[in-house]
PDB file of C-alpha atoms in Angstrom:
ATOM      1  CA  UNK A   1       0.000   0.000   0.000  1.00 91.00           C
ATOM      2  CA  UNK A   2       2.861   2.431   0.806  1.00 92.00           C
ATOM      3  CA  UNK A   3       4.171   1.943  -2.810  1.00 91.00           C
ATOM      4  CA  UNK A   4       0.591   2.059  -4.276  1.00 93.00           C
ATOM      5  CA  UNK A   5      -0.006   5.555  -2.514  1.00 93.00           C
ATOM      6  CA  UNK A   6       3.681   6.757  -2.855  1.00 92.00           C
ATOM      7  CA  UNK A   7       4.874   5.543  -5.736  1.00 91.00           C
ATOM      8  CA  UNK A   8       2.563   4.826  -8.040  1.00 93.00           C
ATOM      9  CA  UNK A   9      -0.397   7.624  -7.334  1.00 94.00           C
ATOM     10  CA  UNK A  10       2.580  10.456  -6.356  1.00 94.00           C
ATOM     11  CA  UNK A  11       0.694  11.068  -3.113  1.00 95.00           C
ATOM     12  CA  UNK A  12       3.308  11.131  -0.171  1.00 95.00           C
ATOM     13  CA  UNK A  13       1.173  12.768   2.171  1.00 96.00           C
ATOM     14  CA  UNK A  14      -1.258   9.833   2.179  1.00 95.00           C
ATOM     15  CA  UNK A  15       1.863   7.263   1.835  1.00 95.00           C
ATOM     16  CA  UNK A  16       3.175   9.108   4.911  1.00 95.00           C
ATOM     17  CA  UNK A  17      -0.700   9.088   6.869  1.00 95.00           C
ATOM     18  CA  UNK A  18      -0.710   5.070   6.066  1.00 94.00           C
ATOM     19  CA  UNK A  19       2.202   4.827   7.496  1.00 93.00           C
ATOM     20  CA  UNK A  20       1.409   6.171  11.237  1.00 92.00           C
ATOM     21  CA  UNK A  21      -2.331   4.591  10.596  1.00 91.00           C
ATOM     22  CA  UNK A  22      -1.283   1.155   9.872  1.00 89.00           C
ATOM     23  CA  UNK A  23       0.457  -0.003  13.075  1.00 85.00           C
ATOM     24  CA  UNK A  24      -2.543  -1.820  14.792  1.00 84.00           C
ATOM     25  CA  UNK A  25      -2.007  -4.119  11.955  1.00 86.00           C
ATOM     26  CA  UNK A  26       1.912  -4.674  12.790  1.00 86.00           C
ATOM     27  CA  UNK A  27       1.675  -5.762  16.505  1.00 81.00           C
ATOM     28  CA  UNK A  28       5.211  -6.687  16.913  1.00 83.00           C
ATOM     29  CA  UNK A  29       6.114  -3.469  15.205  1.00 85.00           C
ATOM     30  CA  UNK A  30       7.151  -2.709  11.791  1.00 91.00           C
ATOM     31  CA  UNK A  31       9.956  -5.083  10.416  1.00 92.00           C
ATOM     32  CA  UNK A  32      12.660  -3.568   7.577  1.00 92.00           C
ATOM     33  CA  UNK A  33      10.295  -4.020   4.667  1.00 93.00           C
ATOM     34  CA  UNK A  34       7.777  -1.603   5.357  1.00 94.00           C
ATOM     35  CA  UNK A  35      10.811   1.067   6.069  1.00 94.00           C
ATOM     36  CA  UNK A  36      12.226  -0.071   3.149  1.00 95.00           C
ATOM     37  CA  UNK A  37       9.180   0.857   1.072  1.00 95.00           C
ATOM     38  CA  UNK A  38       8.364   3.985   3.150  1.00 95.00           C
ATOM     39  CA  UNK A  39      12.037   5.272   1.832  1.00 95.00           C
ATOM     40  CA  UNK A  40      11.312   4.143  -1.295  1.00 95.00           C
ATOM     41  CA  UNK A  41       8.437   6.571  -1.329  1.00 95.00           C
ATOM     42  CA  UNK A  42      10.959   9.450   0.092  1.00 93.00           C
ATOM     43  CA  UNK A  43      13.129   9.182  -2.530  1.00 91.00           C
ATOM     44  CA  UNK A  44      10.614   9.328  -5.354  1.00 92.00           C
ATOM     45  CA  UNK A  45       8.759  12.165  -4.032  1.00 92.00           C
ATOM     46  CA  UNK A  46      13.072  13.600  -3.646  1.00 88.00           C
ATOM     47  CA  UNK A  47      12.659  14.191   0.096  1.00 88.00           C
ATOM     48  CA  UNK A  48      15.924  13.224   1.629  1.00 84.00           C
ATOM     49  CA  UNK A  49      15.674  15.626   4.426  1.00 85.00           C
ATOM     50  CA  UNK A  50      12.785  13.040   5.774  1.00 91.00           C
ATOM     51  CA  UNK A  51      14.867   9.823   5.826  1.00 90.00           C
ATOM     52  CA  UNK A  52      16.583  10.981   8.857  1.00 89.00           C
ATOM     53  CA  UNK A  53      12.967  11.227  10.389  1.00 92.00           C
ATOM     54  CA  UNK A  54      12.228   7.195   9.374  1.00 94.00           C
ATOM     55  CA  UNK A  55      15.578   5.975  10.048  1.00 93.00           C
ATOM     56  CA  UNK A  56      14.907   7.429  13.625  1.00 93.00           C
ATOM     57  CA  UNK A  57      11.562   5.567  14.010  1.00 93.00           C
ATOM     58  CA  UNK A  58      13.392   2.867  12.958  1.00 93.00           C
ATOM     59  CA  UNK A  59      15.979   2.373  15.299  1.00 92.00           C
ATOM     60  CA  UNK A  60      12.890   3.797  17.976  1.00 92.00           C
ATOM     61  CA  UNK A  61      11.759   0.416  16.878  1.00 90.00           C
ATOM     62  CA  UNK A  62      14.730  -1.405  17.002  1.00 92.00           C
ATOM     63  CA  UNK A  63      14.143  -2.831  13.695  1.00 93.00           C
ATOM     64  CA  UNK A  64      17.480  -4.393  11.784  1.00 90.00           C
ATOM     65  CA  UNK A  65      19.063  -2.586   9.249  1.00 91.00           C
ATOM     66  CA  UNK A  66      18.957  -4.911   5.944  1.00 93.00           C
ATOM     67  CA  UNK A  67      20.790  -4.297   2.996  1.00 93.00           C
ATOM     68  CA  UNK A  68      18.488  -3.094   0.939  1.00 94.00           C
ATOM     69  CA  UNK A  69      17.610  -0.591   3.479  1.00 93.00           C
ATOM     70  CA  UNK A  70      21.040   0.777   3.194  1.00 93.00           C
ATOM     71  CA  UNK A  71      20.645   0.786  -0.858  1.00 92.00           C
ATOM     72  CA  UNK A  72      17.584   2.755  -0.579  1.00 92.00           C
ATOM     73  CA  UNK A  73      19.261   5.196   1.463  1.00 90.00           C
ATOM     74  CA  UNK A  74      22.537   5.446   0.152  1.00 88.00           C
ATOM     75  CA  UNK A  75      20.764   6.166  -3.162  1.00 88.00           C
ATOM     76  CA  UNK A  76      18.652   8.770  -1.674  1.00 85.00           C
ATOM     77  CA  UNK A  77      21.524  10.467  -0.296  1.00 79.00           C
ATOM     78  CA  UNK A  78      24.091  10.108  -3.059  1.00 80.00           C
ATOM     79  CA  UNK A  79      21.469  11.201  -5.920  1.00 82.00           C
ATOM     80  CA  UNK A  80      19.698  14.110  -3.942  1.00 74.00           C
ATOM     81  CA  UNK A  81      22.511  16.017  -1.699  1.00 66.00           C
ATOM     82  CA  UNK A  82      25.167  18.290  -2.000  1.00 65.00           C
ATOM     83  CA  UNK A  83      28.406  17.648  -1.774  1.00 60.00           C
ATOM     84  CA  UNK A  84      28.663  19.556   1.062  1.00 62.00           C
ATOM     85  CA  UNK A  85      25.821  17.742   2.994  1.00 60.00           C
ATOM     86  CA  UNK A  86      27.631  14.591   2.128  1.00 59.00           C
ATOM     87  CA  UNK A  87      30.590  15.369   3.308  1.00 65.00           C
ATOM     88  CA  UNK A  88      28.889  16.402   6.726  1.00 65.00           C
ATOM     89  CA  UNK A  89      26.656  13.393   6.685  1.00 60.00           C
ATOM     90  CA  UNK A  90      29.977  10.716   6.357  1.00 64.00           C
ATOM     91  CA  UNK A  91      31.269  12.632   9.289  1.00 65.00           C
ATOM     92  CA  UNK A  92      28.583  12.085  11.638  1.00 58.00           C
ATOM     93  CA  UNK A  93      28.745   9.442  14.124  1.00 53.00           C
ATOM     94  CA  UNK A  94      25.560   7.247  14.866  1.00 52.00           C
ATOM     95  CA  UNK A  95      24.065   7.776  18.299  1.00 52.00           C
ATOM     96  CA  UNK A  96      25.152   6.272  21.631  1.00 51.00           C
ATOM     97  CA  UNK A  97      22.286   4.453  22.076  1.00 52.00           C
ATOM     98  CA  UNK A  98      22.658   2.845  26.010  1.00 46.00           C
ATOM     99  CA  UNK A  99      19.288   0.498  25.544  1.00 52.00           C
ATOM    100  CA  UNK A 100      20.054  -0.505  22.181  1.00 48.00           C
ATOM    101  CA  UNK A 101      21.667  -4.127  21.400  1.00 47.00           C
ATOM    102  CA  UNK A 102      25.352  -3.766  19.916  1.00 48.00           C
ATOM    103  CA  UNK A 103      24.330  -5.469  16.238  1.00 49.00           C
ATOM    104  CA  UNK A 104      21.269  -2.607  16.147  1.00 47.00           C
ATOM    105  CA  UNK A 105      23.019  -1.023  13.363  1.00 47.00           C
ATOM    106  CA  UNK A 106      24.688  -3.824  11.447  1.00 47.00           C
ATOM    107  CA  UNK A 107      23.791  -5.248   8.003  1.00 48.00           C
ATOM    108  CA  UNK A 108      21.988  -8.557   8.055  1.00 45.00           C
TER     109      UNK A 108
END
């Protein structure tokens, strides 16, 4: 549905509203694949400053980063910043996160 809204009817506003709506359905909490098709979404509509926002709720989550997570973003970020907010962005450190597990950021 978040591809449906996002990418195929342009609408990310209603991509973004199914997004917070739909988590009765997800009990255990969103896994990778629905952030992986909620950046999709992002970087169709071009909207790179809001991966920051989903990558948050993702590690909120503590949801595993997968690979194609990281493919999404990297894309996002290569195609749709400047070189100067690349260069800031491969400087930054992630987080100290005390409650999160070490492997919360690794590649599965």
């Amino acid at each position: 549905m978040l591809n449906a809204y996002g990418c195929i009817c342009k609408n990310l506003q209603e991509a973004m509203d199914f997004f917070e709506s739909s988590k009765e359905y997800f009990p255990a909490g969103y896994d990778a694949v629905v952030y992986e098709a909620m950046l999709n979404v992002i970087t169709v509509h071009r909207r790179p400053d809001l991966i920051s926002v989903y990558l948050a709720k993702m590690v909120d989550g503590r949801v595993h980063m997968t690979a194609y997570v990281v493919n999404v973003v990297t894309y996002a970020i290569e195609r749709f910043s400047t070189n100067q907010q690349l260069t800031e962005r491969r400087s930054c450190q992630v987080p100290a996160n005390k409650e999160a597990s070490p492997d919360l950021y690794s590649v599965n």
